[in-house]
Coordinates of C-alpha atoms and ligand atoms in Angstrom, one line a residue:
X86 CA 116.5 144.2 3.3
X87 CA 120.2 144.5 4.0
X88 CA 122.8 143.2 1.5
X89 CA 126.2 141.9 2.4
X90 CA 129.4 141.2 0.5
X91 CA 132.3 139.0 1.0
X92 CA 136.0 139.9 1.0
X93 CA 138.5 138.3 -1.4
X94 CA 142.0 139.6 -2.1
X95 CA 141.2 143.0 -0.6
X96 CA 138.0 143.6 -2.5
X97 CA 134.3 143.4 -1.4
X98 CA 132.4 141.2 -3.8
X99 CA 128.7 140.3 -4.6
X100 CA 129.3 136.6 -4.7
X101 CA 128.8 134.0 -7.5
X102 CA 125.3 133.3 -6.0
X103 CA 123.2 134.7 -3.2
X104 CA 121.0 133.4 -0.4
X105 CA 118.7 134.9 2.2
X106 CA 119.2 135.0 5.9
X107 CA 116.4 134.7 8.4
X108 CA 116.0 136.6 11.7
X109 CA 115.4 133.7 14.2
X110 CA 113.3 136.0 16.5
X111 CA 110.7 136.7 13.8
X112 CA 111.2 133.9 11.3
X113 CA 111.4 136.6 8.6
X114 CA 114.1 137.1 6.0
X115 CA 116.1 140.2 6.9
X116 CA 119.3 140.1 4.8
X117 CA 120.7 138.8 1.5
X118 CA 124.1 137.1 1.6
X119 CA 126.8 136.3 -1.1
X120 CA 127.4 132.5 -1.6
X121 CA 130.8 131.2 -2.5
X122 CA 130.7 128.1 -4.6
X123 CA 133.7 126.3 -6.2
X124 CA 135.0 129.2 -8.2
X125 CA 135.0 131.9 -5.6
X126 CA 136.3 129.5 -2.9
X127 CA 139.1 128.5 -5.1
X128 CA 139.9 132.2 -5.9
X129 CA 140.0 133.1 -2.2
X130 CA 142.5 130.3 -1.5
X131 CA 144.6 131.4 -4.5
X132 CA 144.6 135.0 -3.2
X133 CA 145.7 133.8 0.2
X134 CA 148.5 131.7 -1.4
X135 CA 149.7 134.6 -3.5
X136 CA 149.7 136.9 -0.5
X137 CA 151.6 134.3 1.5
X138 CA 154.5 134.6 -0.9
X139 CA 154.2 138.3 -1.6
X140 CA 156.8 140.7 -0.2
X141 CA 154.0 142.9 1.1
X142 CA 153.3 140.2 3.7
X143 CA 156.3 138.0 3.8
X144 CA 158.6 141.0 4.1
X145 CA 156.9 142.3 7.2
X146 CA 158.6 141.8 10.6
X147 CA 156.8 139.8 13.3
X148 CA 156.5 143.1 15.2
X149 CA 154.8 144.7 12.2
X150 CA 152.3 141.8 12.0
X151 CA 151.7 142.3 15.7
X152 CA 150.9 146.0 15.1
X153 CA 148.3 145.1 12.5
X154 CA 146.7 142.7 14.9
X155 CA 146.7 145.4 17.6
X156 CA 145.0 147.8 15.2
X157 CA 142.4 145.2 14.4
X158 CA 141.7 144.6 18.1
X159 CA 141.2 148.4 18.6
X160 CA 138.8 148.5 15.6
X161 CA 136.8 145.6 17.0
X162 CA 136.5 147.3 20.3
X163 CA 135.3 150.5 18.6
X164 CA 132.8 148.7 16.5
X165 CA 131.8 146.0 19.0
X166 CA 128.3 147.4 19.5
X167 CA 127.4 147.4 15.8
X168 CA 128.9 144.0 15.3
X169 CA 126.9 142.8 18.3
X170 CA 123.6 144.2 16.8
X171 CA 124.3 142.3 13.6
X172 CA 125.1 139.0 15.5
X173 CA 121.9 139.4 17.6
X174 CA 119.8 139.9 14.5
X175 CA 121.3 137.1 12.5
X176 CA 121.6 134.5 15.3
X177 CA 119.0 135.5 17.8
X178 CA 121.7 135.6 20.6
X179 CA 120.7 138.2 23.2
X180 CA 122.3 141.6 22.8
X181 CA 123.3 141.6 26.5
X182 CA 125.7 138.8 25.7
X183 CA 126.9 139.7 22.1
X184 CA 127.9 143.3 23.2
X185 CA 130.0 142.0 26.0
X186 CA 131.5 139.0 24.2
X187 CA 132.5 140.9 21.0
X188 CA 134.2 143.7 23.0
X189 CA 136.2 141.0 24.8
X190 CA 137.2 139.5 21.4
X191 CA 139.5 142.5 21.0
X192 CA 141.7 141.0 23.8
X193 CA 142.3 137.9 21.8
X194 CA 143.8 140.0 18.9
X195 CA 145.9 141.9 21.4
X196 CA 147.1 138.8 23.1
X197 CA 148.4 137.2 19.8
X198 CA 149.6 140.7 18.6
X199 CA 151.9 140.6 21.7
X200 CA 153.0 137.1 21.0
X201 CA 154.0 137.7 17.3
X202 CA 157.6 138.8 18.0
X203 CA 158.2 136.4 21.0
X204 CA 158.5 133.2 19.0
X205 CA 162.1 132.2 18.9
X206 CA 164.1 129.5 17.2
X207 CA 166.6 127.3 19.1
X208 CA 170.3 126.6 19.0
X209 CA 170.4 122.8 19.4
X210 CA 173.4 121.1 21.0
X211 CA 174.1 118.2 18.6
X212 CA 176.7 115.4 19.0
X213 CA 178.6 116.4 15.8
X214 CA 181.7 118.5 15.5
X215 CA 182.0 121.7 13.5
X216 CA 178.2 122.0 13.1
X217 CA 175.8 124.8 13.9
X218 CA 172.4 123.3 14.3
X219 CA 169.4 125.6 14.7
X220 CA 165.6 125.3 14.4
X221 CA 163.6 128.1 12.7
X222 CA 159.8 128.6 12.9
X223 CA 158.1 129.3 9.6
X224 CA 154.5 130.1 8.9
X225 CA 152.7 126.8 8.0
X226 CA 151.0 128.3 4.9
X227 CA 147.4 129.1 3.9
X228 CA 144.9 128.5 6.7
X229 CA 141.3 127.5 6.2
X230 CA 139.3 128.6 9.2
X231 CA 135.7 127.2 9.4
X232 CA 133.3 128.3 12.1
X233 CA 129.7 127.7 13.2
X234 CA 127.2 130.5 13.7
X235 CA 127.5 130.7 17.5
X236 CA 130.1 132.9 19.1
X237 CA 131.6 133.4 15.7
X238 CA 133.7 136.5 16.3
X239 CA 135.4 134.6 19.2
X240 CA 135.8 131.3 17.3
X241 CA 137.3 133.1 14.4
X242 CA 139.6 135.2 16.6
X243 CA 141.3 132.1 18.1
X244 CA 142.1 131.0 14.6
X245 CA 142.9 134.2 12.7
X246 CA 144.9 135.9 15.4
X247 CA 147.5 133.1 16.0
X248 CA 147.6 132.4 12.2
X249 CA 148.4 136.0 11.4
X250 CA 150.9 136.4 14.3
X251 CA 152.7 133.4 12.9
X252 CA 152.8 134.9 9.4
X253 CA 150.2 132.7 7.7
X254 CA 147.4 133.9 5.5
X255 CA 143.8 132.9 6.0
X256 CA 140.5 132.1 4.3
X257 CA 137.7 132.3 6.8
X258 CA 134.4 130.6 6.0
X259 CA 131.5 132.1 8.0
X260 CA 128.5 129.8 8.6
X261 CA 125.7 130.0 6.1
X262 CA 123.3 130.1 9.1
X263 CA 124.3 133.7 10.2
X264 CA 127.2 135.2 8.3
X265 CA 126.4 138.9 8.9
X266 CA 128.8 139.7 11.7
X267 CA 131.8 138.1 10.0
X268 CA 131.1 139.8 6.7
X269 CA 130.9 143.1 8.6
X270 CA 134.1 142.3 10.4
X271 CA 135.8 142.1 7.0
X272 CA 135.4 145.9 6.8
X273 CA 137.5 146.2 9.9
X274 CA 140.2 143.8 8.4
X275 CA 140.3 146.1 5.4
X276 CA 140.5 149.3 7.5
X277 CA 143.3 147.8 9.7
X278 CA 145.5 147.7 6.6
X279 CA 146.3 144.1 6.0
X280 CA 147.8 143.6 2.5
X281 CA 145.2 142.2 0.0
X282 CA 144.8 138.4 0.3
X283 CA 146.2 138.1 3.8
X284 CA 142.7 137.6 5.4
X285 CA 139.8 136.6 3.1
X286 CA 136.3 136.2 4.4
X287 CA 133.7 134.2 2.5
X288 CA 130.5 132.4 3.3
X289 CA 128.7 129.5 1.6
X290 CA 127.3 126.1 2.2
X291 CA 129.3 123.2 3.7
X292 CA 128.7 120.7 0.9
X293 CA 130.4 122.9 -1.7
X294 CA 132.3 125.9 -0.2
X295 CA 133.3 124.0 2.9
X296 CA 134.4 120.9 0.9
X297 CA 136.4 122.8 -1.7
X298 CA 138.1 124.9 1.0
X299 CA 139.1 122.0 3.3
X300 CA 140.4 119.8 0.5
X301 CA 142.1 122.5 -1.5
X302 CA 145.7 121.6 -2.5
X303 CA 147.0 125.0 -1.5
X304 CA 145.6 124.8 2.1
X305 CA 148.2 123.8 4.7
X306 CA 146.1 123.9 7.8
X307 CA 142.4 123.6 8.6
X308 CA 141.1 125.0 11.9
X309 CA 137.5 123.7 12.3
X310 CA 134.8 124.4 14.8
X311 CA 131.4 122.7 14.4
X312 CA 129.6 119.5 14.9
X313 CA 131.2 116.0 14.9
X314 CA 129.3 114.8 11.8
X315 CA 130.6 117.7 9.8
X316 CA 134.1 117.1 11.2
X317 CA 134.1 113.6 9.8
X318 CA 133.6 115.2 6.3
X319 CA 136.4 117.6 7.0
X320 CA 138.8 114.8 8.1
X321 CA 138.1 113.0 4.9
X322 CA 138.5 116.1 2.9
X323 CA 142.0 116.6 4.3
X324 CA 143.0 113.2 3.0
X325 CA 143.3 115.1 -0.3
X326 CA 145.7 117.8 0.8
X327 CA 147.2 116.3 4.0
X328 CA 146.4 119.6 5.7
X329 CA 147.1 119.8 9.5
X330 CA 143.9 119.8 11.4
X331 CA 142.4 121.1 14.6
X332 CA 138.9 120.0 15.5
X333 CA 136.8 121.8 18.1
X334 CA 133.5 119.9 18.2
X335 CA 130.5 119.3 20.5
X336 CA 130.0 118.6 24.1
X337 CA 127.7 117.1 26.7
X338 CA 129.4 118.7 29.7
X339 CA 128.7 117.5 33.2
X340 CA 128.4 119.8 36.2
X341 CA 128.8 118.0 39.6
X342 CA 127.6 119.5 42.8
X343 CA 128.8 118.0 46.1
X344 CA 126.8 118.3 49.3
X345 CA 129.3 120.7 50.8
X346 CA 129.0 123.3 48.0
X347 CA 127.7 126.8 48.3
X348 CA 124.3 125.9 46.8
X349 CA 123.1 129.4 45.9
X350 CA 126.3 130.2 44.0
X351 CA 126.2 126.8 42.3
X352 CA 122.6 127.4 41.3
X353 CA 123.5 130.7 39.6
X354 CA 126.5 129.1 37.8
X355 CA 124.2 126.2 36.6
X356 CA 121.7 128.7 35.2
X357 CA 124.6 130.4 33.4
X358 CA 126.0 127.0 32.2
X359 CA 122.8 125.8 30.5
X360 CA 120.5 128.8 29.9
X361 CA 122.9 131.5 28.9
X362 CA 123.0 131.9 25.1
X363 CA 119.8 129.8 25.1
X364 CA 122.0 126.8 25.7
X365 CA 123.7 127.2 22.3
X366 CA 127.1 127.0 23.6
X367 CA 129.6 124.2 23.0
X368 CA 130.5 124.3 26.7
X369 CA 126.9 124.2 27.9
X370 CA 126.6 122.3 31.2
X371 CA 123.8 120.1 29.9
X372 CA 124.2 117.3 32.4
X373 CA 123.7 118.2 36.1
X374 CA 124.9 115.6 38.6
X375 CA 123.8 116.4 42.2
X376 CA 125.0 114.5 45.3
X377 CA 122.0 112.8 46.9
X378 CA 122.0 114.7 50.2
X379 CA 121.3 118.1 48.5
X380 CA 119.4 116.9 45.4
X381 CA 116.0 118.3 46.4
X382 CA 117.3 121.5 47.8
X383 CA 119.5 122.4 44.9
X384 CA 117.0 121.4 42.3
X385 CA 114.3 123.5 43.9
X386 CA 116.6 126.6 43.7
X387 CA 117.4 126.0 40.1
X388 CA 113.8 125.4 39.0
X389 CA 112.8 128.6 40.8
X390 CA 115.5 130.6 39.0
X391 CA 114.7 128.9 35.6
X392 CA 111.1 129.8 35.9
X393 CA 112.0 133.5 36.4
X394 CA 114.2 133.7 33.3
X395 CA 113.0 136.6 31.1
X396 CA 112.3 135.3 27.6
X397 CA 112.0 138.0 25.0
X398 CA 113.2 139.5 21.8
X399 CA 117.0 139.3 21.7
X400 CA 117.5 143.0 20.9
X401 CA 116.0 144.0 24.3
X402 CA 118.6 144.4 27.0
X403 CA 116.2 143.1 29.6
X404 CA 115.9 139.7 27.8
X405 CA 117.8 136.8 29.4
X406 CA 116.9 134.1 26.9
X407 CA 116.2 134.6 23.2
X408 CA 115.2 132.2 20.4
X409 CA 117.2 129.3 19.1
X410 CA 119.1 130.1 15.9
X411 CA 117.3 127.7 13.6
X412 CA 114.0 125.9 13.4
X413 CA 115.9 122.5 12.8
X414 CA 117.5 122.9 16.2
X415 CA 114.1 123.4 17.9
X416 CA 112.7 120.4 16.1
X417 CA 115.6 118.3 17.3
X418 CA 115.2 119.5 20.9
X419 CA 111.4 118.7 20.8
X420 CA 112.1 115.2 19.5
X421 CA 114.8 114.4 22.1
X422 CA 112.7 115.8 25.0
X423 CA 109.7 113.6 23.8
X424 CA 112.0 110.6 23.5
X425 CA 113.5 111.2 27.0
X426 CA 110.0 111.5 28.6
X427 CA 109.1 108.2 26.9
X428 CA 112.3 106.7 28.3
X429 CA 111.1 107.5 31.9
X430 CA 112.5 111.1 32.4
X431 CA 110.2 113.5 34.4
X432 CA 109.5 117.0 33.1
X433 CA 110.2 119.4 36.0
X434 CA 109.8 122.7 34.1
X435 CA 109.5 123.9 30.4
X436 CA 109.4 121.3 27.7
X437 CA 107.3 123.6 25.4
X438 CA 107.2 126.6 23.1
X439 CA 106.3 129.8 25.0
X440 CA 102.9 130.9 23.8
X441 CA 103.4 134.6 24.2
X442 CA 106.3 134.9 21.7
X443 CA 106.1 135.3 17.9
X444 CA 105.2 131.8 16.7
X445 CA 107.5 132.1 13.6
X446 CA 110.4 132.7 16.0
X447 CA 112.3 129.7 17.3
X448 CA 111.6 130.2 21.1
X449 CA 111.7 127.3 23.6
X450 CA 111.2 127.4 27.3
X451 CA 114.1 126.7 29.8
X452 CA 113.6 123.0 30.4
X453 CA 114.7 120.7 33.2
X454 CA 114.3 117.0 33.0
X455 CA 114.8 114.7 36.0
X456 CA 116.7 111.8 34.3
X457 CA 117.5 109.8 37.5
X458 CA 117.8 106.0 36.7
X459 CA 116.9 106.4 33.0
X460 CA 118.8 106.1 29.8
X461 CA 117.1 109.2 28.4
X462 CA 118.8 110.5 25.2
X463 CA 118.8 114.0 26.8
X464 CA 121.7 112.6 28.9
X465 CA 123.8 111.6 25.9
X466 CA 122.8 113.7 22.8
X467 CA 124.2 117.2 22.4
X468 CA 121.1 119.4 22.1
X469 CA 122.6 122.8 21.7
X470 CA 119.6 124.3 23.5
X471 CA 118.1 125.2 26.9
X472 CA 117.6 121.6 28.2
X473 CA 119.1 120.4 31.5
X474 CA 119.2 116.7 32.2
X475 CA 119.6 116.1 35.9
X476 CA 120.9 112.9 37.7
X477 CA 121.9 112.0 41.2
X478 CA 125.2 110.5 42.5
X479 CA 126.4 109.1 45.8
X480 CA 130.2 109.6 46.1
X481 CA 133.2 110.6 44.1
X482 CA 133.5 107.3 42.2
X483 CA 129.9 107.5 41.2
X484 CA 130.3 111.2 40.1
X485 CA 133.4 110.4 38.0
X486 CA 131.8 107.4 36.4
X487 CA 128.7 109.4 35.4
X488 CA 130.6 112.5 34.4
X489 CA 133.0 110.5 32.1
X490 CA 130.2 108.4 30.5
X491 CA 130.1 110.5 27.4
X492 CA 131.9 110.2 24.1
X493 CA 132.6 114.0 24.3
X494 CA 134.9 115.7 26.8
X495 CA 134.9 119.5 26.4
X496 CA 134.0 121.2 29.7
X497 CA 133.0 120.2 33.2
X498 CA 132.0 122.0 36.4
X499 CA 132.8 121.0 39.9
X500 CA 131.2 122.5 43.0
X501 CA 132.7 121.7 46.4
X502 CA 134.5 123.5 49.2
X503 CA 136.8 120.5 49.9
X504 CA 140.3 121.2 48.5
X505 CA 141.4 117.6 48.7
X506 CA 138.3 116.4 46.8
X507 CA 138.8 119.2 44.2
X508 CA 142.3 118.0 43.5
X509 CA 141.3 114.3 43.2
X510 CA 138.3 115.1 41.0
X511 CA 140.3 117.4 38.7
X512 CA 142.7 114.6 37.9
X513 CA 139.9 112.1 37.2
X514 CA 137.5 114.1 35.1
X515 CA 138.0 113.4 31.4
X516 CA 137.5 116.9 29.9
X517 CA 139.6 119.6 28.4
X518 CA 138.3 122.2 30.9
X519 CA 137.4 121.9 34.6
X520 CA 135.8 124.9 36.1
X521 CA 135.8 124.7 39.9
X522 CA 133.1 126.7 41.8
X523 CA 132.5 128.7 38.6
X524 CA 131.5 128.1 35.0
X525 CA 131.8 129.6 31.5
X526 CA 135.0 131.6 32.0
X527 CA 137.5 132.2 29.2
X528 CA 140.7 134.1 28.6
X529 CA 143.0 134.5 25.6
X530 CA 145.9 133.0 27.6
X531 CA 144.0 129.8 28.5
X532 CA 143.9 126.8 26.1
X533 CA 140.4 125.7 25.0
X534 CA 139.6 122.2 23.6
X535 CA 138.5 118.8 24.5
X536 CA 138.9 115.0 24.6
X537 CA 137.2 112.2 22.6
X538 CA 134.6 113.2 20.1
X539 CA 135.1 116.9 21.1
X540 CA 138.1 116.7 18.8
X541 CA 141.8 117.5 19.1
X542 CA 144.0 120.5 19.4
X543 CA 143.7 123.5 21.7
X544 CA 142.9 127.1 20.8
X545 CA 144.1 130.0 22.9
X546 CA 147.2 130.2 25.0
X547 CA 150.9 130.5 23.9
X548 CA 151.1 126.9 22.6
X549 CA 148.3 127.4 20.0
X550 CA 150.6 129.6 17.9
X551 CA 152.8 126.6 17.1
X552 CA 149.8 125.0 15.3
X553 CA 150.4 127.7 12.7
X554 CA 154.2 127.3 12.5
X555 CA 156.4 124.5 11.2
X556 CA 159.9 123.8 12.2
X557 CA 162.8 124.0 9.8
X558 CA 166.0 122.3 11.0
X559 CA 169.2 124.1 9.6
X560 CA 172.6 122.4 9.7
X561 CA 175.7 124.6 8.9
X562 CA 179.0 122.9 8.6
X563 CA 181.5 125.4 10.0
X564 CA 184.8 123.8 9.2
X565 CA 187.1 124.6 6.2
X566 CA 188.1 120.9 6.1
X567 CA 186.7 119.1 3.0
X568 CA 183.9 116.6 3.5
X569 CA 185.3 113.1 4.2
X570 CA 184.1 109.7 3.2
X571 CA 180.9 110.3 1.1
X572 CA 179.6 106.8 1.8
X573 CA 179.3 107.2 5.6
X574 CA 176.4 109.1 7.1
X575 CA 177.8 111.9 9.1
Ligands
NAD208 P1 128.1 122.5 11.7 O1 129.0 121.4 11.9 O2 126.8 122.2 11.0 O3 128.7 123.7 10.8 C1 130.0 124.2 11.1 C2 130.6 124.8 9.9 O4 131.0 123.7 9.0 C3 129.7 125.7 9.0 O5 130.4 126.8 8.6 C4 129.3 124.8 7.9 O6 129.0 125.5 6.7 C5 130.6 124.0 7.7 N1 130.5 122.7 6.9 C6 129.4 122.0 6.8 N2 129.6 120.9 6.0 C7 130.9 121.0 5.6 C8 131.8 120.2 4.9 N3 131.4 119.1 4.2 N4 133.1 120.5 4.7 C9 133.6 121.6 5.4 N5 132.8 122.5 6.1 C10 131.5 122.2 6.3 O7 127.8 123.1 13.1 P2 126.7 124.1 13.6 O8 125.4 123.4 13.7 O9 126.8 125.4 12.8 O10 127.3 124.5 15.0 C11 127.0 123.7 16.2 C12 128.1 122.8 16.5 O11 129.4 123.4 16.7 C13 127.8 122.0 17.8 O12 128.1 120.7 17.7 C14 128.8 122.7 18.8 O13 129.1 122.0 19.9 C15 129.9 123.0 17.9 N6 130.8 124.1 18.6 C16 132.0 123.7 19.1 C17 132.8 124.7 19.7 C18 134.1 124.3 20.4 O14 134.9 125.2 20.5 N7 134.3 123.1 20.8 C19 132.3 126.0 19.8 C20 131.1 126.3 19.2 C21 130.3 125.3 18.6

């Protein structure tokens, strides 16, 4: 069995407690993890706070911080394959995806490395004589970064990279469900040469480690990705420290296909949107809305492709869909699919556990439910799994009404060749991302985030670095004349 350590103040540690991690493809324990409880979580925050004010970090130029991030990006690229194997084993995500995704994470570090020395203050024209007024950007302070188990190298990069570029220090909490890749990533942070305490990586359970971290008086900003229920705890926790907060939460993203779309291309994008990563993606296109004229044709193409998806062990490059990360997730999916069928939905394909896979693994078949004219919960509940709820629409108004009938608002997909319609629909869709004639595309320079219960804030892009900075307004009186009447505001 493999043993992992966490990383506090430049040292690798055993942890104040330990817990086991299960391989979701076999259901067997494969590794033993350190667990931070109150004491170690507190120590990690104190290390970050000390580092924040230490000359070894504070004294570095922005360009020097950028160079450290570049080095980290290069190390990630060099070790992407090993990190991917760990992520595949701990989360069950297929190796075909983890290898490509982690190699690309290097680009996020490089993007923010380049940004580090391009953040400028301003000279502000004020309506006062003999006054130099300027604004300065200062690092906001200690950042608590909390991520779920899916796409964790990516979700931590969009927090760590801008935070470090801005001059902050970080405590990253990896998910207790699958911390292996982030604990291994800590070795690269060490090798890159960040001063001790600048980046600390721990793991532990939400109720203790997560609570202590997000309510800690020395934490100035919390960058959280996870589910909406957990986020409610985090919002309450930050009532204790008034930390600034970014929330990247769930989704129930609609994909709309109009009758003028390239149906074959749309069908491929839809397969990617819901069955890639076994549907365990916050941007999963879990609601498919098809215009009535092409409903049968498009659905037939998708069903045919879904039935051909190769389910297998995640470490095999030929596998297209692996297991779900946890048994609880599969239980939830089974419950919601059963409820949806009771509510009148029709099962078109899937809806069961594949019989030819290890039964202790968390496998589930690609599933398509025809939910036309029903109030099936598959249309509203985020399942975080390979379940597509399909509906029909008649025109743009109908498509918009159905697409926006969700409390979430993360991603959306639009398939049409009509440029006027594209422009109209883009304006009316209530979602943080609109992909037109494509799906599941990301880049470090593009903001990522949502509306409504998906939370607030955007990660990625130039503007996101300002989440990790605060403005200081500096007034310099330039005259040698003595200050006048002290009882009048100047
Ligand atoms: P989760 O909310 O259960 O856990 C996320 C993290 O929060 C974990 O590290 C967990 O330990 C921690 N946590 C739990 N309780 C806490 C508490 N009281 N205080 C502080 N931290 C606590 O989420 P999950 O099941 O691991 O991940 C799935 C969810 O994440 C889905 O809803 C998915 O949509 C969402 N997600 C969103 C995005 C996005 O960018 N919008 C990306 C990926 C995943």
